[in-house]
Coordinates of C-alpha atoms and ligand atoms in Angstrom, one line a residue:
M27 CA 83.7 105.3 269.9
S28 CA 84.4 101.9 268.5
G29 CA 83.1 99.6 265.9
T30 CA 82.7 96.7 268.5
P31 CA 79.7 94.5 268.0
V32 CA 76.7 95.2 270.1
G33 CA 75.7 92.5 272.6
T34 CA 72.2 91.2 273.1
R35 CA 71.6 93.1 276.3
Q36 CA 73.0 96.3 274.9
S37 CA 70.8 95.7 271.8
L38 CA 67.7 95.6 273.9
I39 CA 68.7 98.8 275.7
L40 CA 69.5 100.5 272.4
Y41 CA 66.2 99.4 271.0
S42 CA 64.3 100.6 274.0
R43 CA 66.1 104.0 273.9
T44 CA 65.4 104.3 270.2
L45 CA 61.7 103.5 270.7
G46 CA 61.7 106.1 273.4
L47 CA 63.0 108.6 270.9
V48 CA 60.4 107.6 268.4
W49 CA 57.7 107.9 271.0
R50 CA 58.8 111.4 272.0
A51 CA 59.1 112.5 268.4
D52 CA 55.4 111.8 267.6
R53 CA 53.2 109.8 269.9
A54 CA 50.0 109.7 267.8
M55 CA 51.9 108.5 264.7
S56 CA 53.8 105.9 266.8
V57 CA 50.5 104.4 267.9
A58 CA 49.1 104.4 264.4
V59 CA 52.2 102.8 262.9
I60 CA 52.3 100.0 265.6
L61 CA 48.6 99.2 265.1
L62 CA 48.9 99.2 261.3
T63 CA 51.9 96.9 261.5
L64 CA 50.0 94.4 263.6
L65 CA 47.2 94.5 261.0
R66 CA 49.6 93.9 258.1
A67 CA 51.3 91.0 259.9
L68 CA 48.0 89.0 259.8
S69 CA 47.2 89.8 256.2
P70 CA 49.4 87.1 254.4
V71 CA 48.0 84.3 256.5
A72 CA 44.4 85.6 256.1
T73 CA 44.9 85.9 252.3
L74 CA 46.3 82.4 252.0
Y75 CA 43.6 80.9 254.2
V76 CA 40.7 82.5 252.4
S77 CA 42.2 81.4 249.1
K78 CA 42.5 77.8 250.4
L79 CA 38.8 77.8 251.5
L80 CA 37.8 79.2 248.1
L81 CA 39.9 76.6 246.2
D82 CA 38.5 73.7 248.3
A83 CA 35.0 74.9 247.6
V84 CA 35.7 75.1 243.8
A85 CA 37.3 71.6 243.8
G86 CA 34.3 70.3 245.8
V87 CA 31.9 71.6 243.2
L88 CA 34.0 70.3 240.3
T89 CA 34.4 66.8 241.8
G90 CA 30.7 66.7 242.9
S91 CA 31.4 66.3 246.6
L92 CA 29.7 69.6 247.3
S93 CA 26.1 70.4 246.3
Q94 CA 25.4 72.8 243.4
H95 CA 23.8 75.2 246.0
V96 CA 27.2 76.5 247.1
W97 CA 26.7 80.0 245.7
P98 CA 26.1 81.7 249.1
T99 CA 29.3 80.2 250.3
F100 CA 31.2 81.6 247.3
L101 CA 29.6 85.0 247.9
V102 CA 30.8 84.9 251.6
L103 CA 34.3 83.7 250.6
V104 CA 34.7 86.3 247.8
G105 CA 33.4 88.9 250.1
L106 CA 35.9 87.9 252.8
Q107 CA 38.7 87.8 250.2
T108 CA 37.8 91.3 249.1
V109 CA 37.8 92.6 252.6
V110 CA 41.2 91.0 253.3
F111 CA 42.7 92.4 250.1
A112 CA 41.3 95.9 250.6
A113 CA 42.2 96.0 254.3
S114 CA 45.7 94.8 253.5
A115 CA 46.1 97.4 250.7
V116 CA 44.7 100.3 252.8
A117 CA 46.8 99.2 255.8
S118 CA 50.0 99.1 253.6
H119 CA 49.4 102.6 252.2
A120 CA 48.3 104.1 255.5
S121 CA 51.3 102.5 257.2
Q122 CA 53.7 103.9 254.6
A123 CA 52.2 107.4 255.0
C124 CA 52.3 107.3 258.8
T125 CA 55.9 106.0 258.7
E126 CA 56.9 108.9 256.4
V127 CA 55.4 111.4 258.8
L128 CA 56.9 109.7 261.8
A129 CA 60.3 109.6 260.0
E130 CA 60.2 113.3 259.4
A131 CA 59.4 114.0 263.1
L132 CA 62.1 111.6 264.1
K133 CA 64.7 113.2 261.9
R134 CA 63.8 116.7 263.2
H135 CA 63.9 115.4 266.8
C136 CA 67.3 113.6 266.5
T137 CA 68.8 116.5 264.5
A138 CA 67.7 119.0 267.1
M139 CA 69.2 116.8 269.8
I140 CA 72.6 116.6 268.0
L141 CA 72.6 120.4 267.4
E142 CA 71.7 121.2 271.0
K143 CA 74.4 118.8 272.2
T144 CA 77.0 120.2 269.8
T145 CA 76.3 123.8 270.6
A146 CA 76.4 123.2 274.3
L147 CA 79.7 121.2 274.1
E148 CA 82.6 122.6 276.1
I149 CA 85.2 124.1 273.7
P150 CA 88.0 121.7 274.9
K151 CA 85.9 118.8 273.5
F152 CA 86.5 120.2 270.1
E153 CA 90.2 119.6 270.5
N154 CA 89.5 115.9 270.1
P155 CA 89.2 114.6 266.5
A156 CA 87.1 111.7 267.9
V157 CA 84.4 114.2 268.8
H158 CA 84.5 115.6 265.3
N159 CA 84.1 112.1 264.0
A160 CA 81.2 111.4 266.3
I161 CA 79.4 114.6 265.2
R162 CA 79.9 113.6 261.6
V163 CA 78.7 110.0 262.1
A164 CA 75.7 111.3 264.0
M165 CA 74.8 114.0 261.5
N166 CA 75.5 111.9 258.4
D167 CA 72.9 109.2 259.0
V168 CA 70.4 111.0 261.3
G169 CA 67.8 111.1 258.6
L170 CA 68.1 107.3 258.0
R171 CA 69.3 105.3 260.9
P172 CA 66.8 106.0 263.7
L173 CA 63.9 105.5 261.3
S174 CA 65.6 102.4 259.9
A175 CA 65.9 101.1 263.5
L176 CA 62.2 101.8 264.0
V177 CA 61.2 100.1 260.7
Q178 CA 63.4 97.2 261.6
A179 CA 61.7 96.8 264.9
L180 CA 58.3 97.0 263.3
T181 CA 59.3 94.5 260.5
L182 CA 60.6 92.1 263.2
L183 CA 57.2 92.3 265.0
Q184 CA 55.4 91.8 261.7
T185 CA 57.7 89.0 260.6
V186 CA 57.5 87.1 263.8
L187 CA 53.8 87.4 264.0
T188 CA 53.3 86.2 260.4
L189 CA 55.9 83.4 260.8
T190 CA 54.4 82.0 263.9
T191 CA 50.8 82.0 262.6
L192 CA 51.9 80.6 259.2
T193 CA 54.2 78.0 260.7
A194 CA 51.6 76.9 263.1
M195 CA 49.1 76.4 260.3
L196 CA 51.6 74.7 257.9
M197 CA 53.1 72.3 260.5
S198 CA 49.8 70.4 260.4
L199 CA 50.3 69.9 256.7
G200 CA 54.0 69.2 256.5
G201 CA 56.5 69.7 259.3
T202 CA 59.5 68.5 257.3
V203 CA 58.7 71.1 254.6
V204 CA 58.8 73.9 257.2
L205 CA 62.1 72.5 258.6
L206 CA 63.7 72.4 255.1
L207 CA 62.7 76.1 254.6
V208 CA 64.2 77.1 257.9
A209 CA 67.5 75.3 256.9
A210 CA 67.4 77.1 253.5
A211 CA 67.2 80.5 255.3
I212 CA 70.1 80.0 257.8
P213 CA 73.2 80.5 255.4
L214 CA 71.5 83.4 253.7
G215 CA 70.9 85.1 257.1
W216 CA 74.5 84.5 258.2
V217 CA 76.0 86.0 255.1
S218 CA 73.8 89.1 255.2
F219 CA 74.7 89.6 258.9
H220 CA 78.4 89.1 258.4
F221 CA 78.7 91.4 255.4
N222 CA 76.5 94.2 256.8
R223 CA 78.8 94.3 259.9
A224 CA 81.9 94.3 257.6
S225 CA 80.3 97.2 255.6
L226 CA 79.8 99.2 258.7
E227 CA 83.3 98.5 259.9
V228 CA 84.7 99.9 256.6
D229 CA 82.5 103.0 257.0
L230 CA 83.7 103.5 260.6
A231 CA 87.3 103.0 259.6
F232 CA 87.0 105.6 257.0
T233 CA 85.1 108.2 259.0
E234 CA 88.1 110.5 259.4
S235 CA 89.1 110.0 255.8
A236 CA 85.6 110.9 254.7
R237 CA 85.7 114.0 256.9
A238 CA 89.0 114.9 255.2
Q239 CA 87.4 114.4 251.8
N240 CA 84.4 116.5 252.7
Y241 CA 86.7 119.2 254.1
L242 CA 88.8 119.2 250.9
A243 CA 85.7 119.3 248.7
A244 CA 84.3 122.2 250.8
V245 CA 87.5 124.2 250.4
M246 CA 87.5 123.5 246.6
T247 CA 83.9 124.7 246.3
S248 CA 84.0 127.7 248.7
D249 CA 84.1 131.2 247.4
Q250 CA 86.5 132.2 250.1
A251 CA 89.2 129.9 248.8
A252 CA 88.4 130.5 245.1
K253 CA 90.9 133.3 244.7
E254 CA 93.9 131.5 246.2
L255 CA 93.0 128.3 244.4
R256 CA 93.6 130.2 241.2
V257 CA 96.7 132.2 242.1
F258 CA 98.5 129.2 243.7
P259 CA 98.6 125.7 242.3
L260 CA 96.6 124.7 245.3
A261 CA 93.6 123.3 243.5
S262 CA 95.5 120.4 241.8
H263 CA 97.3 119.7 245.1
L264 CA 94.1 119.5 247.1
M265 CA 92.5 117.4 244.3
G266 CA 95.4 115.0 244.6
R267 CA 94.8 114.7 248.4
W268 CA 91.1 114.2 247.7
Q269 CA 91.8 111.4 245.2
E270 CA 94.2 109.7 247.6
H271 CA 91.4 109.4 250.2
Y272 CA 89.0 108.2 247.5
H273 CA 91.3 105.5 246.2
L274 CA 92.0 104.1 249.7
Y275 CA 88.3 103.9 250.4
R276 CA 87.5 102.4 246.9
A277 CA 90.0 99.6 247.5
A278 CA 88.3 98.5 250.7
F279 CA 84.9 99.0 249.2
V280 CA 85.5 96.9 246.1
K281 CA 87.0 94.1 248.3
L282 CA 83.9 94.1 250.4
V283 CA 81.4 94.1 247.5
R284 CA 83.3 91.3 245.8
G285 CA 83.3 89.1 248.9
R286 CA 79.6 89.8 249.5
S287 CA 78.7 88.9 246.0
V288 CA 80.5 85.5 246.0
A289 CA 79.1 84.6 249.4
H290 CA 75.6 85.5 248.4
S291 CA 75.8 83.5 245.2
I292 CA 77.0 80.4 247.1
T293 CA 74.2 80.7 249.7
A294 CA 71.6 81.4 247.0
V295 CA 72.5 78.0 245.3
L296 CA 72.3 76.2 248.7
S297 CA 68.9 77.8 249.5
T298 CA 67.5 76.8 246.1
L299 CA 68.5 73.2 246.7
F300 CA 66.7 73.1 250.1
T301 CA 63.6 74.8 248.5
S302 CA 63.5 72.2 245.7
A303 CA 63.6 69.4 248.2
A304 CA 60.7 71.0 250.0
A305 CA 58.8 71.2 246.6
L306 CA 59.4 67.5 246.0
L307 CA 58.0 66.7 249.4
I308 CA 54.8 68.6 248.7
L309 CA 54.4 66.9 245.3
R310 CA 54.8 63.5 246.9
R311 CA 51.9 64.3 249.3
V312 CA 49.8 65.3 246.2
L313 CA 50.5 61.8 244.7
D314 CA 49.5 60.2 248.1
H315 CA 46.2 62.1 247.9
S316 CA 46.9 63.1 251.5
I317 CA 46.2 66.9 250.8
T318 CA 43.4 68.8 249.2
V319 CA 43.8 71.3 246.3
G320 CA 43.3 74.1 248.8
D321 CA 45.9 72.6 251.1
F322 CA 48.3 72.3 248.1
A323 CA 47.7 76.0 247.2
F324 CA 48.1 76.9 250.9
L325 CA 51.3 74.9 251.2
T326 CA 52.9 76.3 248.1
G327 CA 51.8 79.9 248.9
G328 CA 52.9 79.3 252.5
V329 CA 56.4 78.1 251.3
A330 CA 56.8 81.3 249.3
Q331 CA 55.6 83.4 252.3
I332 CA 57.9 81.6 254.7
Q333 CA 60.8 82.2 252.4
A334 CA 60.0 85.9 252.1
Q335 CA 59.6 86.2 255.9
F336 CA 62.9 84.4 256.6
S337 CA 64.7 86.6 254.2
A338 CA 63.1 89.6 256.0
L339 CA 64.3 88.1 259.2
A340 CA 67.8 87.6 257.9
N341 CA 67.8 91.1 256.6
F342 CA 66.6 92.3 260.0
F343 CA 69.5 90.7 261.9
A344 CA 71.9 92.0 259.3
K345 CA 70.6 95.5 259.1
S346 CA 69.6 95.8 262.7
H347 CA 73.3 95.4 263.7
E348 CA 74.2 98.3 261.4
N349 CA 71.4 100.5 262.8
L350 CA 72.1 99.5 266.4
L351 CA 75.8 100.4 265.9
Y352 CA 74.7 103.8 264.6
M353 CA 72.3 104.2 267.6
H354 CA 75.1 103.1 269.9
H355 CA 77.3 105.9 268.5
F356 CA 74.4 108.4 268.5
F357 CA 73.6 107.8 272.2
D358 CA 77.4 107.7 273.0
F359 CA 77.6 111.2 271.5
L360 CA 74.5 112.4 273.4
D361 CA 75.9 110.9 276.6
L362 CA 79.2 112.7 276.3
Q363 CA 80.0 114.2 279.7
N364 CA 79.8 117.9 279.5
R365 CA 80.4 120.6 282.1
D366 CA 76.9 122.0 282.8
P367 CA 77.1 125.7 282.0
Q368 CA 74.4 126.3 284.7
A369 CA 76.2 124.3 287.4
G370 CA 77.6 126.4 290.2
D371 CA 76.5 129.6 292.0
E372 CA 74.9 132.3 289.9
W373 CA 77.0 135.4 289.5
T374 CA 74.7 138.3 290.0
E375 CA 76.7 141.3 291.3
P376 CA 78.3 143.9 289.0
L377 CA 81.9 143.2 288.0
R378 CA 84.5 145.4 289.7
D379 CA 87.8 143.8 288.9
I380 CA 89.5 140.7 287.6
E381 CA 92.6 139.0 288.7
F382 CA 94.9 136.3 287.3
D383 CA 96.8 134.6 290.1
S384 CA 99.7 132.4 289.0
V385 CA 97.6 131.0 286.1
T386 CA 99.1 128.2 284.1
F387 CA 97.5 126.5 281.1
T388 CA 98.2 123.5 278.9
Y389 CA 95.9 122.7 276.0
P390 CA 94.1 119.3 276.1
L391 CA 95.9 116.5 274.3
T392 CA 99.2 118.5 274.5
D393 CA 102.0 118.5 277.0
Q394 CA 103.6 121.9 276.7
P395 CA 102.2 124.7 278.8
V396 CA 101.4 127.8 276.8
L397 CA 100.8 130.1 279.8
H398 CA 103.2 130.0 282.8
D399 CA 102.4 131.6 286.1
V400 CA 100.5 134.6 284.7
S401 CA 99.5 137.1 287.3
F402 CA 97.9 140.6 286.9
R403 CA 94.9 142.6 288.0
A404 CA 92.6 145.1 286.2
Q405 CA 89.5 146.9 287.2
V406 CA 86.4 148.4 285.7
G407 CA 87.1 151.8 284.3
Q408 CA 90.3 150.6 282.7
V409 CA 91.5 149.6 279.3
L410 CA 94.1 146.8 279.5
A411 CA 96.1 146.1 276.4
I412 CA 97.8 142.8 275.9
V413 CA 100.7 142.7 273.5
G414 CA 103.3 140.2 272.4
E415 CA 104.6 138.3 269.5
N416 CA 102.6 135.7 267.5
G417 CA 102.0 132.6 269.6
A418 CA 102.9 134.4 272.9
G419 CA 99.6 133.2 274.5
K420 CA 97.4 136.3 274.3
S421 CA 94.3 134.6 272.8
T422 CA 94.8 131.7 275.2
L423 CA 94.7 134.1 278.1
I424 CA 91.3 135.5 277.0
K425 CA 89.9 132.0 276.4
L426 CA 90.6 131.3 280.1
L427 CA 89.0 134.7 281.1
T428 CA 85.9 134.0 279.1
R429 CA 85.7 130.5 280.6
L430 CA 86.0 128.6 277.3
Y431 CA 88.9 126.7 279.0
E432 CA 89.7 126.0 282.6
P433 CA 93.2 126.9 283.9
T434 CA 95.4 123.9 284.6
G435 CA 96.9 125.8 287.6
G436 CA 96.4 129.0 289.6
T437 CA 93.2 131.0 290.1
I438 CA 91.1 133.5 288.2
R439 CA 89.1 135.9 290.4
F440 CA 86.3 138.3 289.8
N441 CA 85.8 140.8 292.6
G442 CA 88.3 138.9 294.6
R443 CA 86.4 135.6 294.4
D444 CA 87.5 132.4 292.6
I445 CA 85.3 132.1 289.5
H446 CA 85.5 128.3 289.7
A447 CA 82.5 128.3 292.1
Y448 CA 80.3 130.2 289.7
S449 CA 78.3 128.9 286.8
T450 CA 79.9 129.4 283.4
A451 CA 76.7 130.8 281.9
S452 CA 76.3 133.4 284.6
L453 CA 79.9 134.6 284.2
Q454 CA 79.7 134.6 280.4
R455 CA 76.6 136.9 280.8
Q456 CA 79.1 139.5 282.2
I457 CA 81.3 139.3 279.2
S458 CA 81.1 140.5 275.6
A459 CA 83.8 139.6 273.1
I460 CA 85.1 139.9 269.6
F461 CA 87.4 137.0 268.8
Q462 CA 90.2 136.9 266.2
D463 CA 88.2 134.5 264.2
F464 CA 84.9 136.3 264.7
G465 CA 81.7 134.8 263.1
Q466 CA 80.3 136.0 259.8
Y467 CA 76.7 134.8 259.9
H468 CA 74.7 134.7 256.8
I469 CA 71.5 136.0 258.5
S470 CA 70.2 139.6 258.8
A471 CA 72.4 142.5 259.9
A472 CA 70.1 142.9 262.9
E473 CA 70.5 139.2 263.9
N474 CA 74.3 139.5 263.4
I475 CA 74.4 142.4 265.8
G476 CA 71.7 141.3 268.2
A477 CA 73.2 137.8 268.5
G478 CA 70.1 136.4 270.1
L479 CA 69.8 139.1 272.7
P480 CA 66.6 141.3 272.9
T481 CA 67.1 144.2 270.6
T482 CA 65.5 147.6 269.8
P483 CA 66.1 149.7 266.7
E484 CA 67.9 152.3 268.9
G485 CA 70.1 149.6 270.5
L486 CA 71.1 148.3 267.1
K487 CA 71.8 151.8 265.8
Q488 CA 73.9 152.7 268.8
A489 CA 76.0 149.6 268.5
A490 CA 76.4 150.1 264.8
A491 CA 77.4 153.7 265.3
L492 CA 80.1 152.8 267.9
S493 CA 81.6 150.3 265.6
G494 CA 81.4 152.5 262.5
A495 CA 79.0 150.1 260.8
L496 CA 76.0 152.5 260.8
E497 CA 76.6 154.0 257.5
F498 CA 77.0 150.9 255.4
V499 CA 74.2 149.0 257.2
E500 CA 71.7 151.8 256.6
R501 CA 72.7 151.9 252.9
L502 CA 71.7 148.2 252.5
P503 CA 68.5 147.8 250.5
E504 CA 66.7 146.4 253.5
G505 CA 68.7 148.1 256.2
Y506 CA 69.1 146.0 259.4
D507 CA 66.8 143.3 257.9
N508 CA 69.1 142.7 255.0
T509 CA 70.7 139.3 254.9
L510 CA 74.5 139.4 254.9
G511 CA 76.7 137.1 252.9
R512 CA 76.1 135.6 249.5
T513 CA 74.6 132.3 250.5
F514 CA 71.0 133.3 250.3
S515 CA 69.0 135.4 247.7
G516 CA 69.0 139.1 248.6
G517 CA 72.1 138.7 250.7
V518 CA 74.9 141.3 250.4
Q519 CA 78.5 140.3 250.7
L520 CA 80.5 142.6 253.0
S521 CA 84.2 143.4 252.9
G522 CA 86.5 141.9 255.5
G523 CA 86.6 145.2 257.4
Q524 CA 82.8 145.6 257.2
W525 CA 82.3 142.1 258.7
Q526 CA 84.7 143.1 261.5
R527 CA 82.7 146.2 262.2
I528 CA 79.5 144.1 262.4
A529 CA 81.3 141.8 264.9
L530 CA 82.4 144.9 266.9
A531 CA 78.8 146.1 266.9
R532 CA 77.8 142.7 268.3
L533 CA 80.3 143.3 271.1
Y534 CA 79.0 146.8 271.9
H535 CA 75.4 145.7 271.7
K536 CA 75.6 143.2 274.6
P537 CA 75.2 144.9 277.9
A538 CA 78.3 143.5 279.6
R539 CA 80.8 144.9 282.1
L540 CA 83.8 143.1 280.6
W541 CA 84.8 143.7 277.0
V542 CA 87.3 141.4 275.4
L543 CA 88.7 142.4 272.0
D544 CA 91.1 140.1 270.3
E545 CA 92.7 142.0 267.4
P546 CA 89.6 144.2 266.8
T547 CA 91.2 146.3 264.1
S548 CA 93.1 143.7 262.1
A549 CA 90.9 144.2 259.0
L550 CA 90.0 147.8 259.5
D551 CA 91.2 150.9 257.6
A552 CA 93.3 153.7 259.0
H553 CA 90.2 155.7 260.0
A554 CA 88.9 152.9 262.1
E555 CA 91.5 152.9 264.9
P556 CA 90.4 156.2 266.4
V557 CA 86.8 155.0 266.2
I558 CA 87.6 152.0 268.3
L559 CA 89.7 154.0 270.7
H560 CA 86.9 156.5 271.0
S561 CA 84.3 153.7 271.7
L562 CA 86.5 152.2 274.3
E563 CA 86.9 155.6 275.9
Q564 CA 83.1 156.0 275.9
G565 CA 82.6 152.7 277.6
R566 CA 85.4 153.2 280.1
H567 CA 83.4 154.4 283.1
D568 CA 81.5 151.3 283.8
R569 CA 83.5 148.7 281.9
L570 CA 86.8 146.9 281.8
A571 CA 88.1 146.4 278.3
L572 CA 90.9 143.9 277.5
V573 CA 92.3 144.6 274.1
I574 CA 94.8 142.3 272.3
T575 CA 96.5 144.2 269.7
H576 CA 99.6 144.2 267.4
R577 CA 99.0 148.0 266.8
M578 CA 101.2 149.8 269.3
N579 CA 99.3 153.0 268.7
T580 CA 96.2 151.3 270.1
A581 CA 98.2 149.9 273.0
R582 CA 99.7 153.2 274.0
H583 CA 96.3 154.6 274.9
A584 CA 95.6 151.8 277.4
D585 CA 95.7 152.4 281.1
Q586 CA 97.9 149.3 281.5
I587 CA 99.9 147.3 279.0
L588 CA 100.7 143.7 279.7
V589 CA 103.5 142.1 277.6
L590 CA 103.4 138.4 277.1
D591 CA 106.4 136.5 275.9
Q592 CA 106.3 132.8 275.4
G593 CA 103.4 132.5 277.8
R594 CA 105.0 134.6 280.6
V595 CA 104.2 138.2 281.7
T596 CA 107.5 140.0 281.1
E597 CA 106.4 143.6 281.5
M598 CA 103.4 145.5 282.8
G599 CA 102.7 149.2 283.2
D600 CA 101.4 152.2 281.2
H601 CA 103.0 153.4 278.0
E602 CA 105.4 155.8 279.7
D603 CA 106.6 153.2 282.3
L604 CA 107.3 150.6 279.6
M605 CA 109.0 153.0 277.2
A606 CA 111.2 154.1 280.1
L607 CA 111.9 150.4 280.8
G608 CA 113.3 150.1 277.3
G609 CA 112.3 146.4 277.0
Q610 CA 110.3 144.4 274.5
Y611 CA 107.3 146.9 274.5
A612 CA 109.6 149.8 273.8
Q613 CA 111.3 147.9 271.0
M614 CA 108.0 146.9 269.4
Y615 CA 106.7 150.4 269.7
T616 CA 109.8 152.0 268.3
T617 CA 109.9 149.5 265.4
Q618 CA 106.4 150.4 264.4
A619 CA 106.8 154.2 265.0
T620 CA 110.0 154.4 263.0
S621 CA 108.7 152.5 260.1
F622 CA 106.6 155.6 259.3
L623 CA 109.5 158.0 259.5
P624 CA 111.5 159.0 256.4
P625 CA 114.6 156.7 255.8
L626 CA 117.1 159.2 257.3
A627 CA 115.3 159.8 260.5
A628 CA 114.6 156.1 260.8
A629 CA 118.3 155.4 260.6
E630 CA 119.1 157.7 263.5
P631 CA 120.0 156.1 266.8
H632 CA 116.8 155.8 268.9
T633 CA 116.1 156.7 272.5
P634 CA 113.0 155.5 274.2
A635 CA 112.2 159.0 275.6
A636 CA 112.4 160.5 272.1
S637 CA 110.0 158.0 270.6
A638 CA 107.5 158.4 273.5
Ligands
ATP720 N1 93.6 124.7 270.5 C1 94.9 124.6 270.7 N2 95.5 123.4 271.0 C2 96.8 123.3 271.2 N3 97.6 124.4 271.1 C3 97.1 125.6 270.8 C4 95.7 125.8 270.6 N4 95.5 127.1 270.3 C5 96.7 127.7 270.4 N5 97.6 126.8 270.7 C6 99.0 127.1 270.9 O1 99.1 128.0 272.0 C7 100.2 128.9 271.8 C8 99.6 130.3 272.0 O2 98.6 130.6 271.1 P1 97.7 131.9 271.1 O3 96.7 131.8 270.0 O4 97.3 132.1 272.5 O5 98.8 133.0 270.7 P2 98.6 134.6 270.4 O6 99.6 135.3 271.3 O7 97.2 134.9 270.5 O8 99.1 134.6 268.9 P3 98.7 135.6 267.7 O9 99.3 136.9 268.0 O10 99.4 135.0 266.5 O11 97.2 135.6 267.6 C9 100.7 128.7 270.3 O12 101.9 128.0 270.4 C10 99.6 127.8 269.7 O13 100.2 126.9 268.8

């Protein structure tokens, strides 16, 4: 993404892609708007010409060169004038209405495209701040820019048509006048073009800063942060950061506005001089008696029209650049290369086992591997616990397993086959998960649990019962149909633990052979752990569950425990094996176990066998 100017060829491509978007958004309205624009383009010339004919007829009667029986001509001319005025007014209102309807369709169409693209983006793309900027730029102006580009294209069409017909008719009356008017329009056009580009460059330069400002404002207005903002002096600190961004932007903005205002004033004076010279030329032709009264009115009206059309044209070139740059970024974003989730073979068979074979991983835009040579196997029917200190790489491991990221080395196998060859979507259908930062969706409880999958009341109930959410969901005023969260009316806010139970219900609801649970009990009360263990036990026959946990009591019930230390597998076995080994697991287990013993017992020397 860059703020580089868009060349002529690229402009044409962008315009044709934009018009394609408009066409797909609403075909009938597109046709209506184009026809109405053509009609409106002819209206200024028609108005001026009928007025000229009328004035010439009036002057003819007054000077006696026309007979007194001119009444039928007047009737025809006034009738014509009425038709032109009425058609022009109706076309203008109809065109406005059609453009509004088309704008709405276009906004929905483009927003849907951005949302579809964003939700299909591979997770690694989100590592890149440039992608966040691109999403912001695209979303920010989606209601404005594509429509603006359309209106601009139509205005150009209308202006060019009006200008050519008008100029052709005026040239016969005064070619120099027309040339003077063209000269008057050039500096104005250049200044508008230059400063619109400068304005867009300022906006682009501050995109990240604007995102930071939005982020800070969102934190300061969110109910989640409200408590900490009061307990810590965080609000004034964040406000200070917000102000810093604002002042930086303001300095650039004021400089731009000042420059534009000075340049506009100078060019306005220049344009006025040229226009006055044109006025003098017209008056001289009046003195020469080389034009009629109607011609005079046509010329002066034409001068005003030409000026208006030139300023519309200048505005077009200025604004179109801005709109085209937006469209350039918009299409750039839509064209972002993305791994197709459907690409590859379809995984259809039931999962039997998984294997990590010397898997290594480094996050995008970083250079330190966070997983080194990780190898292990686990099969359906087992619970595999993954333990280790903060930052050991546990969540990263499951991000690879769930195919959110690709390993940078080694192989992951399902049923002994490299999963690389299979489509991400078909593999992800085998997997259900609760992530550490699970979603809290402010939609109904049923939608939260169902997560887009087909649901039945029994299915929802079963999942809620397994996660321990059944009781509180059924107590909600509207049960499973109740909206969760405080964002919408009728919504009920849940506690942290209740939200986690809803996320667990979502995991249990999906018919998947591989369950991935990243810290599933972090927010749950003491009664919850046995519930989770019980539910894992229930699912054990035809499922493989991977559980990341810091609770050693959860880990001890697993069939296998894998200890990760700084991205390496350092220990693996069941609870008894690892306690006998007396390594990191035994130490973590004993530390947790002894923390519940009375001080005296806790102080006694420890043996692994005793604590097991
Ligand atoms: N998106 C990311 N980009 C770059 N580095 C990351 C990213 N996510 C995590 N890391 C780094 O990878 C390492 C492992 O993180 P990971 O989240 O896998 O640890 P973890 O064992 O799950 O920790 P915890 O117990 O605290 O949840 C950490 O050093 C972390 O800083």
